[in-house]
Tab-separated table of N, CA and C in Angstrom:
chain	number	residue	atom	x	y	z
A	1	UNK	N	94.483	145.100	144.635
A	1	UNK	CA	94.970	143.972	145.397
A	1	UNK	C	95.597	144.481	146.686
A	2	UNK	N	95.203	143.909	147.799
A	2	UNK	CA	95.806	144.236	149.084
A	2	UNK	C	97.026	143.344	149.277
A	3	UNK	N	98.234	143.900	149.172
A	3	UNK	CA	99.436	143.066	149.239
A	3	UNK	C	99.585	142.327	150.568
A	4	UNK	N	98.999	142.851	151.632
A	4	UNK	CA	99.108	142.184	152.929
A	4	UNK	C	98.243	140.934	153.019
A	5	UNK	N	97.354	140.750	152.059
A	5	UNK	CA	96.447	139.603	152.093
A	5	UNK	C	96.708	138.598	150.973
A	6	UNK	N	97.884	138.676	150.353
A	6	UNK	CA	98.217	137.721	149.296
A	6	UNK	C	98.394	136.339	149.924
A	7	UNK	N	97.646	135.393	149.435
A	7	UNK	CA	97.717	134.003	149.905
A	7	UNK	C	97.260	133.126	148.742
A	8	UNK	N	98.206	132.706	147.920
A	8	UNK	CA	97.892	131.981	146.689
A	8	UNK	C	98.574	130.618	146.706
A	9	UNK	N	97.813	129.545	146.943
A	9	UNK	CA	98.416	128.219	146.891
A	9	UNK	C	98.608	127.767	145.442
A	10	UNK	N	99.787	127.254	145.130
A	10	UNK	CA	100.078	126.688	143.814
A	10	UNK	C	100.490	125.235	144.016
A	11	UNK	N	99.820	124.339	143.315
A	11	UNK	CA	100.110	122.912	143.432
A	11	UNK	C	100.304	122.331	142.039
A	12	UNK	N	101.392	121.606	141.881
A	12	UNK	CA	101.702	120.970	140.611
A	12	UNK	C	100.800	119.756	140.398
A	13	UNK	N	100.197	119.672	139.235
A	13	UNK	CA	99.436	118.495	138.813
A	13	UNK	C	100.015	118.079	137.470
A	14	UNK	N	100.491	116.835	137.395
A	14	UNK	CA	101.133	116.345	136.170
A	14	UNK	C	100.271	115.279	135.524
A	15	UNK	N	100.070	115.426	134.223
A	15	UNK	CA	99.301	114.434	133.466
A	15	UNK	C	100.113	113.966	132.273
A	16	UNK	N	100.005	112.681	132.016
A	16	UNK	CA	100.647	112.065	130.866
A	16	UNK	C	99.594	111.223	130.175
A	17	UNK	N	99.331	111.528	128.921
A	17	UNK	CA	98.262	110.853	128.171
A	17	UNK	C	96.941	110.898	128.940
A	18	UNK	N	96.667	112.070	129.511
A	18	UNK	CA	95.431	112.349	130.240
A	18	UNK	C	95.290	111.544	131.540
A	19	UNK	N	96.394	110.942	132.013
A	19	UNK	CA	96.391	110.237	133.298
A	19	UNK	C	97.194	111.059	134.304
A	20	UNK	N	96.681	111.177	135.509
A	20	UNK	CA	97.374	111.910	136.557
A	20	UNK	C	98.593	111.106	137.013
A	21	UNK	N	99.788	111.684	136.823
A	21	UNK	CA	101.031	111.024	137.224
A	21	UNK	C	101.765	111.846	138.293
A	22	UNK	N	101.034	112.724	138.962
A	22	UNK	CA	101.636	113.593	139.977
A	22	UNK	C	102.349	112.775	141.045
A	23	UNK	N	101.747	111.689	141.496
A	23	UNK	CA	102.358	110.868	142.541
A	23	UNK	C	103.647	110.206	142.082
A	24	UNK	N	103.839	110.082	140.777
A	24	UNK	CA	105.045	109.456	140.244
A	24	UNK	C	106.236	110.415	140.180
A	25	UNK	N	105.993	111.674	140.441
A	25	UNK	CA	107.062	112.672	140.414
A	25	UNK	C	107.568	112.878	141.835
A	26	UNK	N	108.870	112.762	142.012
A	26	UNK	CA	109.473	112.987	143.323
A	26	UNK	C	109.453	114.479	143.633
A	27	UNK	N	109.244	114.811	144.879
A	27	UNK	CA	109.262	116.221	145.295
A	27	UNK	C	110.590	116.872	144.915
A	28	UNK	N	111.674	116.111	144.979
A	28	UNK	CA	112.993	116.656	144.644
A	28	UNK	C	113.172	116.885	143.145
A	29	UNK	N	112.248	116.388	142.328
A	29	UNK	CA	112.298	116.594	140.877
A	29	UNK	C	111.433	117.768	140.422
A	30	UNK	N	111.038	118.605	141.360
A	30	UNK	CA	110.258	119.807	141.037
A	30	UNK	C	111.100	121.027	141.396
A	31	UNK	N	111.237	121.922	140.428
A	31	UNK	CA	112.008	123.146	140.630
A	31	UNK	C	111.083	124.347	140.448
A	32	UNK	N	111.045	125.212	141.455
A	32	UNK	CA	110.258	126.448	141.382
A	32	UNK	C	111.203	127.607	141.092
A	33	UNK	N	110.824	128.459	140.146
A	33	UNK	CA	111.601	129.649	139.840
A	33	UNK	C	110.670	130.845	139.751
A	34	UNK	N	111.273	132.011	139.861
A	34	UNK	CA	110.504	133.246	139.741
A	34	UNK	C	111.222	134.174	138.779
A	35	UNK	N	110.445	134.874	137.957
A	35	UNK	CA	110.960	135.918	137.066
A	35	UNK	C	110.166	137.170	137.376
A	36	UNK	N	110.870	138.282	137.569
A	36	UNK	CA	110.155	139.530	137.834
A	36	UNK	C	110.903	140.716	137.247
A	37	UNK	N	110.158	141.798	137.085
A	37	UNK	CA	110.711	143.050	136.576
A	37	UNK	C	110.280	144.174	137.500
A	38	UNK	N	111.160	145.164	137.651
A	38	UNK	CA	110.801	146.315	138.471
A	38	UNK	C	109.852	147.237	137.705
A	39	UNK	N	109.488	148.338	138.302
A	39	UNK	CA	108.522	149.261	137.699
A	39	UNK	C	108.997	149.813	136.356
A	40	UNK	N	110.314	149.823	136.120
A	40	UNK	CA	110.868	150.326	134.860
A	40	UNK	C	111.050	149.231	133.821
A	41	UNK	N	110.704	147.989	134.166
A	41	UNK	CA	110.842	146.888	133.221
A	41	UNK	C	112.190	146.189	133.259
A	42	UNK	N	113.017	146.498	134.265
A	42	UNK	CA	114.322	145.847	134.395
A	42	UNK	C	114.177	144.527	135.136
A	43	UNK	N	114.850	143.489	134.645
A	43	UNK	CA	114.817	142.188	135.312
A	43	UNK	C	115.425	142.311	136.709
A	44	UNK	N	114.829	141.600	137.655
A	44	UNK	CA	115.329	141.591	139.037
A	44	UNK	C	116.019	140.249	139.292
A	45	UNK	N	117.071	139.982	138.539
A	45	UNK	CA	117.735	138.682	138.530
A	45	UNK	C	118.228	138.249	139.911
A	46	UNK	N	118.894	139.113	140.633
A	46	UNK	CA	119.438	138.738	141.943
A	46	UNK	C	118.318	138.358	142.913
A	47	UNK	N	117.255	139.158	142.947
A	47	UNK	CA	116.126	138.841	143.827
A	47	UNK	C	115.450	137.546	143.414
A	48	UNK	N	115.294	137.332	142.111
A	48	UNK	CA	114.645	136.115	141.622
A	48	UNK	C	115.493	134.874	141.918
A	49	UNK	N	116.794	134.976	141.742
A	49	UNK	CA	117.672	133.848	142.050
A	49	UNK	C	117.633	133.516	143.540
A	50	UNK	N	117.629	134.549	144.380
A	50	UNK	CA	117.544	134.329	145.830
A	50	UNK	C	116.217	133.665	146.188
A	51	UNK	N	115.135	134.089	145.545
A	51	UNK	CA	113.824	133.478	145.795
A	51	UNK	C	113.861	131.998	145.411
A	52	UNK	N	114.418	131.692	144.249
A	52	UNK	CA	114.475	130.304	143.776
A	52	UNK	C	115.289	129.424	144.728
A	53	UNK	N	116.395	129.933	145.231
A	53	UNK	CA	117.203	129.165	146.184
A	53	UNK	C	116.437	128.915	147.477
A	54	UNK	N	115.707	129.920	147.925
A	54	UNK	CA	114.926	129.793	149.160
A	54	UNK	C	113.833	128.729	149.020
A	55	UNK	N	113.312	128.534	147.813
A	55	UNK	CA	112.213	127.599	147.575
A	55	UNK	C	112.666	126.304	146.897
A	56	UNK	N	113.963	126.027	146.960
A	56	UNK	CA	114.515	124.859	146.264
A	56	UNK	C	113.923	123.541	146.753
A	57	UNK	N	113.542	123.456	147.999
A	57	UNK	CA	113.011	122.201	148.552
A	57	UNK	C	111.508	122.268	148.800
A	58	UNK	N	110.811	123.046	148.014
A	58	UNK	CA	109.368	123.234	148.241
A	58	UNK	C	108.526	122.055	147.793
A	59	UNK	N	109.039	121.221	146.931
A	59	UNK	CA	108.267	120.066	146.476
A	59	UNK	C	107.204	120.444	145.464
A	60	UNK	N	106.064	119.811	145.572
A	60	UNK	CA	105.019	119.946	144.554
A	60	UNK	C	104.056	121.104	144.794
A	61	UNK	N	104.188	121.813	145.912
A	61	UNK	CA	103.279	122.936	146.147
A	61	UNK	C	103.943	124.015	146.980
A	62	UNK	N	103.500	125.235	146.754
A	62	UNK	CA	103.937	126.393	147.531
A	62	UNK	C	102.728	127.278	147.771
A	63	UNK	N	102.846	128.174	148.723
A	63	UNK	CA	101.815	129.185	148.969
A	63	UNK	C	102.497	130.536	148.846
A	64	UNK	N	102.048	131.320	147.879
A	64	UNK	CA	102.624	132.642	147.657
A	64	UNK	C	102.021	133.636	148.640
A	65	UNK	N	102.893	134.444	149.233
A	65	UNK	CA	102.470	135.503	150.149
A	65	UNK	C	103.147	136.805	149.738
A	66	UNK	N	102.915	137.832	150.505
A	66	UNK	CA	103.525	139.138	150.250
A	66	UNK	C	105.050	139.021	150.148
A	67	UNK	N	105.647	138.182	150.988
A	67	UNK	CA	107.104	138.031	150.985
A	67	UNK	C	107.632	137.493	149.662
A	68	UNK	N	106.824	136.699	148.960
A	68	UNK	CA	107.250	136.134	147.679
A	68	UNK	C	107.280	137.159	146.556
A	69	UNK	N	106.683	138.321	146.780
A	69	UNK	CA	106.632	139.359	145.751
A	69	UNK	C	107.831	140.298	145.820
A	70	UNK	N	108.539	140.339	146.959
A	70	UNK	CA	109.665	141.268	147.142
A	70	UNK	C	109.303	142.666	146.661
A	71	UNK	N	108.228	143.195	147.203
A	71	UNK	CA	107.702	144.459	146.702
A	71	UNK	C	108.542	145.672	147.023
A	72	UNK	N	109.074	145.778	148.204
A	72	UNK	CA	109.749	147.016	148.564
A	72	UNK	C	108.743	148.152	148.516
A	73	UNK	N	109.006	149.162	147.717
A	73	UNK	CA	108.117	150.325	147.635
A	73	UNK	C	107.114	150.230	146.482
A	74	UNK	N	107.150	149.156	145.732
A	74	UNK	CA	106.274	149.048	144.568
A	74	UNK	C	105.935	147.594	144.291
A	75	UNK	N	104.854	147.385	143.560
A	75	UNK	CA	104.501	146.046	143.092
A	75	UNK	C	105.274	145.812	141.803
A	76	UNK	N	105.977	144.693	141.664
A	76	UNK	CA	106.723	144.444	140.425
A	76	UNK	C	105.822	144.537	139.194
A	77	UNK	N	106.385	145.081	138.122
A	77	UNK	CA	105.642	145.218	136.868
A	77	UNK	C	105.258	143.850	136.320
A	78	UNK	N	106.180	142.902	136.395
A	78	UNK	CA	105.961	141.524	135.954
A	78	UNK	C	106.440	140.618	137.066
A	79	UNK	N	105.645	139.610	137.387
A	79	UNK	CA	106.090	138.599	138.341
A	79	UNK	C	105.479	137.272	137.933
A	80	UNK	N	106.362	136.298	137.708
A	80	UNK	CA	105.946	135.012	137.138
A	80	UNK	C	106.607	133.879	137.933
A	81	UNK	N	105.815	132.909	138.294
A	81	UNK	CA	106.303	131.749	139.033
A	81	UNK	C	106.181	130.524	138.132
A	82	UNK	N	107.235	129.721	138.084
A	82	UNK	CA	107.254	128.555	137.204
A	82	UNK	C	107.661	127.318	137.997
A	83	UNK	N	106.914	126.242	137.768
A	83	UNK	CA	107.284	124.928	138.314
A	83	UNK	C	107.724	124.070	137.144
A	84	UNK	N	108.908	123.489	137.255
A	84	UNK	CA	109.428	122.580	136.244
A	84	UNK	C	109.587	121.212	136.899
A	85	UNK	N	108.945	120.213	136.305
A	85	UNK	CA	108.974	118.862	136.869
A	85	UNK	C	109.649	117.903	135.905
A	86	UNK	N	110.392	116.968	136.487
A	86	UNK	CA	111.025	115.909	135.721
A	86	UNK	C	110.313	114.603	136.040
A	87	UNK	N	109.849	113.926	135.014
A	87	UNK	CA	109.233	112.604	135.160
A	87	UNK	C	110.297	111.578	134.813
A	88	UNK	N	110.449	110.576	135.658
A	88	UNK	CA	111.492	109.570	135.450
A	88	UNK	C	110.881	108.248	134.987
A	89	UNK	N	111.681	107.492	134.239
A	89	UNK	CA	111.228	106.173	133.795
A	89	UNK	C	111.419	105.163	134.932
A	90	UNK	N	111.122	103.921	134.681
A	90	UNK	CA	111.214	102.886	135.695
A	90	UNK	C	112.619	102.644	136.222
A	91	UNK	N	113.633	103.131	135.517
A	91	UNK	CA	115.013	102.946	135.943
A	91	UNK	C	115.590	104.195	136.600
A	92	UNK	N	114.760	105.214	136.781
A	92	UNK	CA	115.210	106.435	137.437
A	92	UNK	C	115.832	107.465	136.526
A	93	UNK	N	115.807	107.219	135.227
A	93	UNK	CA	116.355	108.177	134.264
A	93	UNK	C	115.301	109.208	133.885
A	94	UNK	N	115.732	110.428	133.652
A	94	UNK	CA	114.803	111.475	133.235
A	94	UNK	C	114.167	111.084	131.905
A	95	UNK	N	112.839	111.031	131.880
A	95	UNK	CA	112.122	110.627	130.671
A	95	UNK	C	111.424	111.808	130.016
A	96	UNK	N	111.016	112.775	130.826
A	96	UNK	CA	110.325	113.948	130.302
A	96	UNK	C	110.469	115.083	131.297
A	97	UNK	N	110.429	116.298	130.776
A	97	UNK	CA	110.503	117.492	131.615
A	97	UNK	C	109.530	118.505	131.032
A	98	UNK	N	108.759	119.134	131.911
A	98	UNK	CA	107.805	120.131	131.447
A	98	UNK	C	107.615	121.186	132.531
A	99	UNK	N	107.157	122.360	132.114
A	99	UNK	CA	106.960	123.476	133.027
A	99	UNK	C	105.559	124.038	132.907
A	100	UNK	N	105.128	124.647	133.992
A	100	UNK	CA	103.868	125.377	134.006
A	100	UNK	C	104.130	126.692	134.727
A	101	UNK	N	103.496	127.759	134.243
A	101	UNK	CA	103.764	129.094	134.755
A	101	UNK	C	102.499	129.750	135.263
A	102	UNK	N	102.659	130.502	136.356
A	102	UNK	CA	101.567	131.311	136.911
A	102	UNK	C	102.033	132.761	136.879
A	103	UNK	N	101.311	133.603	136.140
A	103	UNK	CA	101.604	135.035	136.096
A	103	UNK	C	100.735	135.754	137.106
A	104	UNK	N	101.367	136.461	138.033
A	104	UNK	CA	100.616	137.241	139.030
A	104	UNK	C	100.307	138.596	138.425
A	105	UNK	N	99.043	138.897	138.336
A	105	UNK	CA	98.619	140.186	137.752
A	105	UNK	C	97.719	140.917	138.704
C-alpha cells in the first residue's frame, strides 16, 4: 500500500427492516471513532481520541487519507474506524443505536 495515495471514502448506510433509513438519521447523530495500535500492539489512545474529536462533525461520511492513519515512522499494526448512529423516534427520542466498523489492512 502506498500511504501517500490512501483515499478511502466511508459512507454510513442505515437499514431498518431492510428499508433504507439513512435520510432519517441526523448528521449530528453519527459519531466516528478510531482505534489503533502501534507496531508493538500498544493502544494509541491519545492519538485516537484526538482523531475522534477532529472528526466529531463529519456527519454520515468521511474520506480517509494518510493523515487519518497517524503513521509517523510506521503503519499502525491495527487501525479501525467505527461509525455509530442513533436512530430517533417521531418524538426525537433515541430509539436505536448501532455501529459499523471498517478495519484498514
